């Protein structure tokens, strides 16, 4: 079976006439005149009105973008956007000394949160550098355990994160 290219015109028994606007490894994205955008299987039954050739991109722009983001996140020191939980926005961190004659200190919680996320990002970069280093496997494992314990020490700050997926994760008990 030969793949249709972007711009091919088809007549689908259910959706009617349409134009192929994107091609993935399994689907055609087709904009139909009466039914709008639909995704159909490549091996679906339909009539080919006009086939466009040499226009096939078997990986969509979305898939390329998603893959690139994943690679950059894994291998660069570019950090993702991390948002503070809504209830903490505009808040402040108040540090009260134990001695009553000493002055307390206040810090915008957004500033504190930014510093916490910077620590996390730097731990991730260190983790990547360890993994790609020429250290022996046992040395890498030992250093990874220190990093995991560091994450565990920072789990108290997870309450500040809006998304659970961005929180610190230490060593899980078995």
PDB file of C-alpha atoms in Angstrom:
ATOM      1  CA  UNK A   1       0.000   0.000   0.000  1.00  0.00           C
ATOM      2  CA  UNK A   2       1.330   3.408  -0.979  1.00  0.00           C
ATOM      3  CA  UNK A   3       0.846   6.275   1.479  1.00  0.00           C
ATOM      4  CA  UNK A   4      -1.097   9.312   0.389  1.00  0.00           C
ATOM      5  CA  UNK A   5       0.670  12.647   0.639  1.00  0.00           C
ATOM      6  CA  UNK A   6      -0.513  15.818   2.299  1.00  0.00           C
ATOM      7  CA  UNK A   7      -2.960  17.546  -0.022  1.00  0.00           C
ATOM      8  CA  UNK A   8      -4.467  14.303  -1.342  1.00  0.00           C
ATOM      9  CA  UNK A   9      -8.229  14.439  -1.832  1.00  0.00           C
ATOM     10  CA  UNK A  10     -10.425  11.546  -0.725  1.00  0.00           C
ATOM     11  CA  UNK A  11     -14.082  10.568  -0.469  1.00  0.00           C
ATOM     12  CA  UNK A  12     -14.820   8.708   2.770  1.00  0.00           C
ATOM     13  CA  UNK A  13     -18.050   6.658   3.038  1.00  0.00           C
ATOM     14  CA  UNK A  14     -18.926   8.166   6.444  1.00  0.00           C
ATOM     15  CA  UNK A  15     -17.384  11.656   6.415  1.00  0.00           C
ATOM     16  CA  UNK A  16     -17.626  12.600   2.748  1.00  0.00           C
ATOM     17  CA  UNK A  17     -15.051  14.545   0.742  1.00  0.00           C
ATOM     18  CA  UNK A  18     -11.884  15.821   2.408  1.00  0.00           C
ATOM     19  CA  UNK A  19      -8.217  16.730   2.100  1.00  0.00           C
ATOM     20  CA  UNK A  20      -5.326  14.986   3.873  1.00  0.00           C
ATOM     21  CA  UNK A  21      -3.673  17.619   6.085  1.00  0.00           C
ATOM     22  CA  UNK A  22      -1.230  15.463   8.052  1.00  0.00           C
ATOM     23  CA  UNK A  23       0.136  11.936   7.934  1.00  0.00           C
ATOM     24  CA  UNK A  24       1.466   9.899  10.847  1.00  0.00           C
ATOM     25  CA  UNK A  25       2.745   6.354  10.829  1.00  0.00           C
ATOM     26  CA  UNK A  26      -0.777   5.032  11.530  1.00  0.00           C
ATOM     27  CA  UNK A  27      -3.263   7.773  10.637  1.00  0.00           C
ATOM     28  CA  UNK A  28      -4.337  10.365   8.114  1.00  0.00           C
ATOM     29  CA  UNK A  29      -5.592  13.641   9.496  1.00  0.00           C
ATOM     30  CA  UNK A  30      -8.267  14.690   7.049  1.00  0.00           C
ATOM     31  CA  UNK A  31     -10.229  17.936   6.941  1.00  0.00           C
ATOM     32  CA  UNK A  32     -13.649  17.036   5.596  1.00  0.00           C
ATOM     33  CA  UNK A  33     -15.924  19.595   3.948  1.00  0.00           C
ATOM     34  CA  UNK A  34     -18.954  18.732   6.071  1.00  0.00           C
ATOM     35  CA  UNK A  35     -17.424  17.123   9.172  1.00  0.00           C
ATOM     36  CA  UNK A  36     -14.270  19.111   9.945  1.00  0.00           C
ATOM     37  CA  UNK A  37     -11.035  17.477  11.070  1.00  0.00           C
ATOM     38  CA  UNK A  38     -11.088  13.717  11.600  1.00  0.00           C
ATOM     39  CA  UNK A  39      -8.328  11.188  12.161  1.00  0.00           C
ATOM     40  CA  UNK A  40      -8.736   7.982  10.160  1.00  0.00           C
ATOM     41  CA  UNK A  41      -6.662   4.826  10.010  1.00  0.00           C
ATOM     42  CA  UNK A  42      -4.265   4.638   7.051  1.00  0.00           C
ATOM     43  CA  UNK A  43      -5.804   1.347   5.954  1.00  0.00           C
ATOM     44  CA  UNK A  44      -9.417   2.644   6.145  1.00  0.00           C
ATOM     45  CA  UNK A  45     -11.772   2.180   3.213  1.00  0.00           C
ATOM     46  CA  UNK A  46     -12.155   5.347   1.123  1.00  0.00           C
ATOM     47  CA  UNK A  47     -12.053   6.484  -2.482  1.00  0.00           C
ATOM     48  CA  UNK A  48      -8.967   8.389  -3.651  1.00  0.00           C
ATOM     49  CA  UNK A  49     -10.087  11.364  -5.730  1.00  0.00           C
ATOM     50  CA  UNK A  50      -6.597  12.767  -6.273  1.00  0.00           C
ATOM     51  CA  UNK A  51      -3.356  11.488  -4.746  1.00  0.00           C
ATOM     52  CA  UNK A  52      -0.566  13.894  -3.911  1.00  0.00           C
ATOM     53  CA  UNK A  53       2.847  12.269  -3.954  1.00  0.00           C
ATOM     54  CA  UNK A  54       6.190  13.110  -2.377  1.00  0.00           C
ATOM     55  CA  UNK A  55       4.401  15.137   0.279  1.00  0.00           C
ATOM     56  CA  UNK A  56       4.358  12.419   2.927  1.00  0.00           C
ATOM     57  CA  UNK A  57       5.727  13.266   6.330  1.00  0.00           C
ATOM     58  CA  UNK A  58       5.293  10.025   8.247  1.00  0.00           C
ATOM     59  CA  UNK A  59       6.053  11.804  11.514  1.00  0.00           C
ATOM     60  CA  UNK A  60       3.841  14.737  12.391  1.00  0.00           C
ATOM     61  CA  UNK A  61       5.183  18.068  13.574  1.00  0.00           C
ATOM     62  CA  UNK A  62       3.554  17.373  16.972  1.00  0.00           C
ATOM     63  CA  UNK A  63       5.500  14.105  17.324  1.00  0.00           C
ATOM     64  CA  UNK A  64       8.770  15.801  16.350  1.00  0.00           C
ATOM     65  CA  UNK A  65       8.146  18.634  18.798  1.00  0.00           C
ATOM     66  CA  UNK A  66       7.259  16.221  21.612  1.00  0.00           C
ATOM     67  CA  UNK A  67      10.398  14.152  20.949  1.00  0.00           C
ATOM     68  CA  UNK A  68      12.612  17.239  20.828  1.00  0.00           C
ATOM     69  CA  UNK A  69      11.201  18.539  24.129  1.00  0.00           C
ATOM     70  CA  UNK A  70      11.829  15.162  25.733  1.00  0.00           C
ATOM     71  CA  UNK A  71      15.427  15.061  24.498  1.00  0.00           C
ATOM     72  CA  UNK A  72      16.137  18.637  25.594  1.00  0.00           C
ATOM     73  CA  UNK A  73      14.616  18.002  29.014  1.00  0.00           C
ATOM     74  CA  UNK A  74      16.709  14.876  29.463  1.00  0.00           C
ATOM     75  CA  UNK A  75      20.071  16.105  28.185  1.00  0.00           C
ATOM     76  CA  UNK A  76      20.276  19.852  28.697  1.00  0.00           C
ATOM     77  CA  UNK A  77      20.267  22.157  31.652  1.00  0.00           C
ATOM     78  CA  UNK A  78      17.226  23.977  30.289  1.00  0.00           C
ATOM     79  CA  UNK A  79      14.666  23.846  33.040  1.00  0.00           C
ATOM     80  CA  UNK A  80      10.958  23.338  32.639  1.00  0.00           C
ATOM     81  CA  UNK A  81       8.424  25.880  33.804  1.00  0.00           C
ATOM     82  CA  UNK A  82       7.521  24.982  37.364  1.00  0.00           C
ATOM     83  CA  UNK A  83       4.567  26.718  38.961  1.00  0.00           C
ATOM     84  CA  UNK A  84       3.871  27.252  42.606  1.00  0.00           C
ATOM     85  CA  UNK A  85       0.589  25.966  44.038  1.00  0.00           C
ATOM     86  CA  UNK A  86      -2.137  28.600  43.807  1.00  0.00           C
ATOM     87  CA  UNK A  87      -2.633  28.858  47.566  1.00  0.00           C
ATOM     88  CA  UNK A  88       0.964  30.051  48.031  1.00  0.00           C
ATOM     89  CA  UNK A  89       1.016  32.725  45.296  1.00  0.00           C
ATOM     90  CA  UNK A  90       1.825  36.134  46.766  1.00  0.00           C
ATOM     91  CA  UNK A  91       2.534  34.602  50.173  1.00  0.00           C
ATOM     92  CA  UNK A  92       5.575  35.087  52.345  1.00  0.00           C
ATOM     93  CA  UNK A  93       7.867  32.879  54.351  1.00  0.00           C
ATOM     94  CA  UNK A  94       8.350  34.151  57.892  1.00  0.00           C
ATOM     95  CA  UNK A  95      11.369  32.907  59.831  1.00  0.00           C
ATOM     96  CA  UNK A  96      10.940  33.538  63.537  1.00  0.00           C
ATOM     97  CA  UNK A  97      14.064  33.113  65.705  1.00  0.00           C
ATOM     98  CA  UNK A  98      13.779  31.248  68.995  1.00  0.00           C
ATOM     99  CA  UNK A  99      15.037  34.188  71.039  1.00  0.00           C
ATOM    100  CA  UNK A 100      12.287  36.814  71.562  1.00  0.00           C
ATOM    101  CA  UNK A 101      14.771  39.715  71.411  1.00  0.00           C
ATOM    102  CA  UNK A 102      15.790  38.873  67.817  1.00  0.00           C
ATOM    103  CA  UNK A 103      14.057  40.192  64.739  1.00  0.00           C
ATOM    104  CA  UNK A 104      12.172  37.824  62.391  1.00  0.00           C
ATOM    105  CA  UNK A 105      12.945  37.680  58.701  1.00  0.00           C
ATOM    106  CA  UNK A 106      10.456  37.577  55.817  1.00  0.00           C
ATOM    107  CA  UNK A 107      10.966  36.362  52.275  1.00  0.00           C
ATOM    108  CA  UNK A 108       8.423  36.277  49.411  1.00  0.00           C
ATOM    109  CA  UNK A 109       7.459  32.626  49.077  1.00  0.00           C
ATOM    110  CA  UNK A 110       7.792  32.896  45.267  1.00  0.00           C
ATOM    111  CA  UNK A 111      11.488  33.763  45.739  1.00  0.00           C
ATOM    112  CA  UNK A 112      11.969  30.833  48.109  1.00  0.00           C
ATOM    113  CA  UNK A 113      10.151  28.495  45.698  1.00  0.00           C
ATOM    114  CA  UNK A 114      12.373  29.664  42.828  1.00  0.00           C
ATOM    115  CA  UNK A 115      15.471  28.819  44.876  1.00  0.00           C
ATOM    116  CA  UNK A 116      14.085  25.358  45.696  1.00  0.00           C
ATOM    117  CA  UNK A 117      13.407  24.634  42.021  1.00  0.00           C
ATOM    118  CA  UNK A 118      16.914  25.826  41.131  1.00  0.00           C
ATOM    119  CA  UNK A 119      18.344  23.306  43.616  1.00  0.00           C
ATOM    120  CA  UNK A 120      16.241  20.594  41.992  1.00  0.00           C
ATOM    121  CA  UNK A 121      17.373  21.586  38.488  1.00  0.00           C
ATOM    122  CA  UNK A 122      21.014  21.564  39.548  1.00  0.00           C
ATOM    123  CA  UNK A 123      20.612  18.123  41.094  1.00  0.00           C
ATOM    124  CA  UNK A 124      19.172  16.911  37.784  1.00  0.00           C
ATOM    125  CA  UNK A 125      22.099  18.366  35.835  1.00  0.00           C
ATOM    126  CA  UNK A 126      24.521  16.725  38.265  1.00  0.00           C
ATOM    127  CA  UNK A 127      22.673  13.436  37.771  1.00  0.00           C
ATOM    128  CA  UNK A 128      23.053  13.746  33.984  1.00  0.00           C
ATOM    129  CA  UNK A 129      26.737  14.566  34.262  1.00  0.00           C
ATOM    130  CA  UNK A 130      27.305  11.556  36.511  1.00  0.00           C
ATOM    131  CA  UNK A 131      25.449   9.259  34.097  1.00  0.00           C
ATOM    132  CA  UNK A 132      27.482  10.458  31.112  1.00  0.00           C
ATOM    133  CA  UNK A 133      30.804  10.496  32.948  1.00  0.00           C
ATOM    134  CA  UNK A 134      33.610   7.968  32.686  1.00  0.00           C
ATOM    135  CA  UNK A 135      33.171   6.920  36.316  1.00  0.00           C
ATOM    136  CA  UNK A 136      32.852   3.233  37.054  1.00  0.00           C
ATOM    137  CA  UNK A 137      29.378   1.737  37.406  1.00  0.00           C
ATOM    138  CA  UNK A 138      29.636   1.322  41.185  1.00  0.00           C
ATOM    139  CA  UNK A 139      30.790   4.924  41.608  1.00  0.00           C
ATOM    140  CA  UNK A 140      27.841   6.108  39.498  1.00  0.00           C
ATOM    141  CA  UNK A 141      25.438   4.053  41.613  1.00  0.00           C
ATOM    142  CA  UNK A 142      26.908   5.445  44.849  1.00  0.00           C
ATOM    143  CA  UNK A 143      26.601   9.043  43.623  1.00  0.00           C
ATOM    144  CA  UNK A 144      23.077   8.404  42.340  1.00  0.00           C
ATOM    145  CA  UNK A 145      22.102   7.206  45.832  1.00  0.00           C
ATOM    146  CA  UNK A 146      23.368  10.480  47.340  1.00  0.00           C
ATOM    147  CA  UNK A 147      21.285  12.450  44.840  1.00  0.00           C
ATOM    148  CA  UNK A 148      18.214  10.316  45.587  1.00  0.00           C
ATOM    149  CA  UNK A 149      18.700  10.956  49.306  1.00  0.00           C
ATOM    150  CA  UNK A 150      19.019  14.680  48.572  1.00  0.00           C
ATOM    151  CA  UNK A 151      15.684  14.580  46.740  1.00  0.00           C
ATOM    152  CA  UNK A 152      14.255  12.764  49.759  1.00  0.00           C
ATOM    153  CA  UNK A 153      15.493  15.527  52.064  1.00  0.00           C
ATOM    154  CA  UNK A 154      13.663  18.082  49.918  1.00  0.00           C
ATOM    155  CA  UNK A 155      10.268  16.314  49.874  1.00  0.00           C
ATOM    156  CA  UNK A 156       9.059  18.599  52.695  1.00  0.00           C
ATOM    157  CA  UNK A 157       8.819  21.354  50.082  1.00  0.00           C
ATOM    158  CA  UNK A 158       6.489  19.338  47.803  1.00  0.00           C
ATOM    159  CA  UNK A 159       3.548  21.207  49.304  1.00  0.00           C
ATOM    160  CA  UNK A 160       4.688  24.261  47.309  1.00  0.00           C
ATOM    161  CA  UNK A 161       4.431  22.582  43.880  1.00  0.00           C
ATOM    162  CA  UNK A 162       1.269  22.949  41.821  1.00  0.00           C
ATOM    163  CA  UNK A 163       1.865  19.742  39.837  1.00  0.00           C
ATOM    164  CA  UNK A 164       2.559  16.459  41.616  1.00  0.00           C
ATOM    165  CA  UNK A 165       4.684  15.320  38.651  1.00  0.00           C
ATOM    166  CA  UNK A 166       7.193  18.119  39.408  1.00  0.00           C
ATOM    167  CA  UNK A 167       7.640  17.301  43.087  1.00  0.00           C
ATOM    168  CA  UNK A 168      10.719  15.818  44.711  1.00  0.00           C
ATOM    169  CA  UNK A 169      10.838  12.039  44.957  1.00  0.00           C
ATOM    170  CA  UNK A 170      13.242  10.336  47.313  1.00  0.00           C
ATOM    171  CA  UNK A 171      13.973   6.656  47.715  1.00  0.00           C
ATOM    172  CA  UNK A 172      10.779   4.616  47.726  1.00  0.00           C
ATOM    173  CA  UNK A 173      10.357   2.013  50.430  1.00  0.00           C
ATOM    174  CA  UNK A 174      10.009  -1.564  49.246  1.00  0.00           C
TER     175      UNK A 174
END
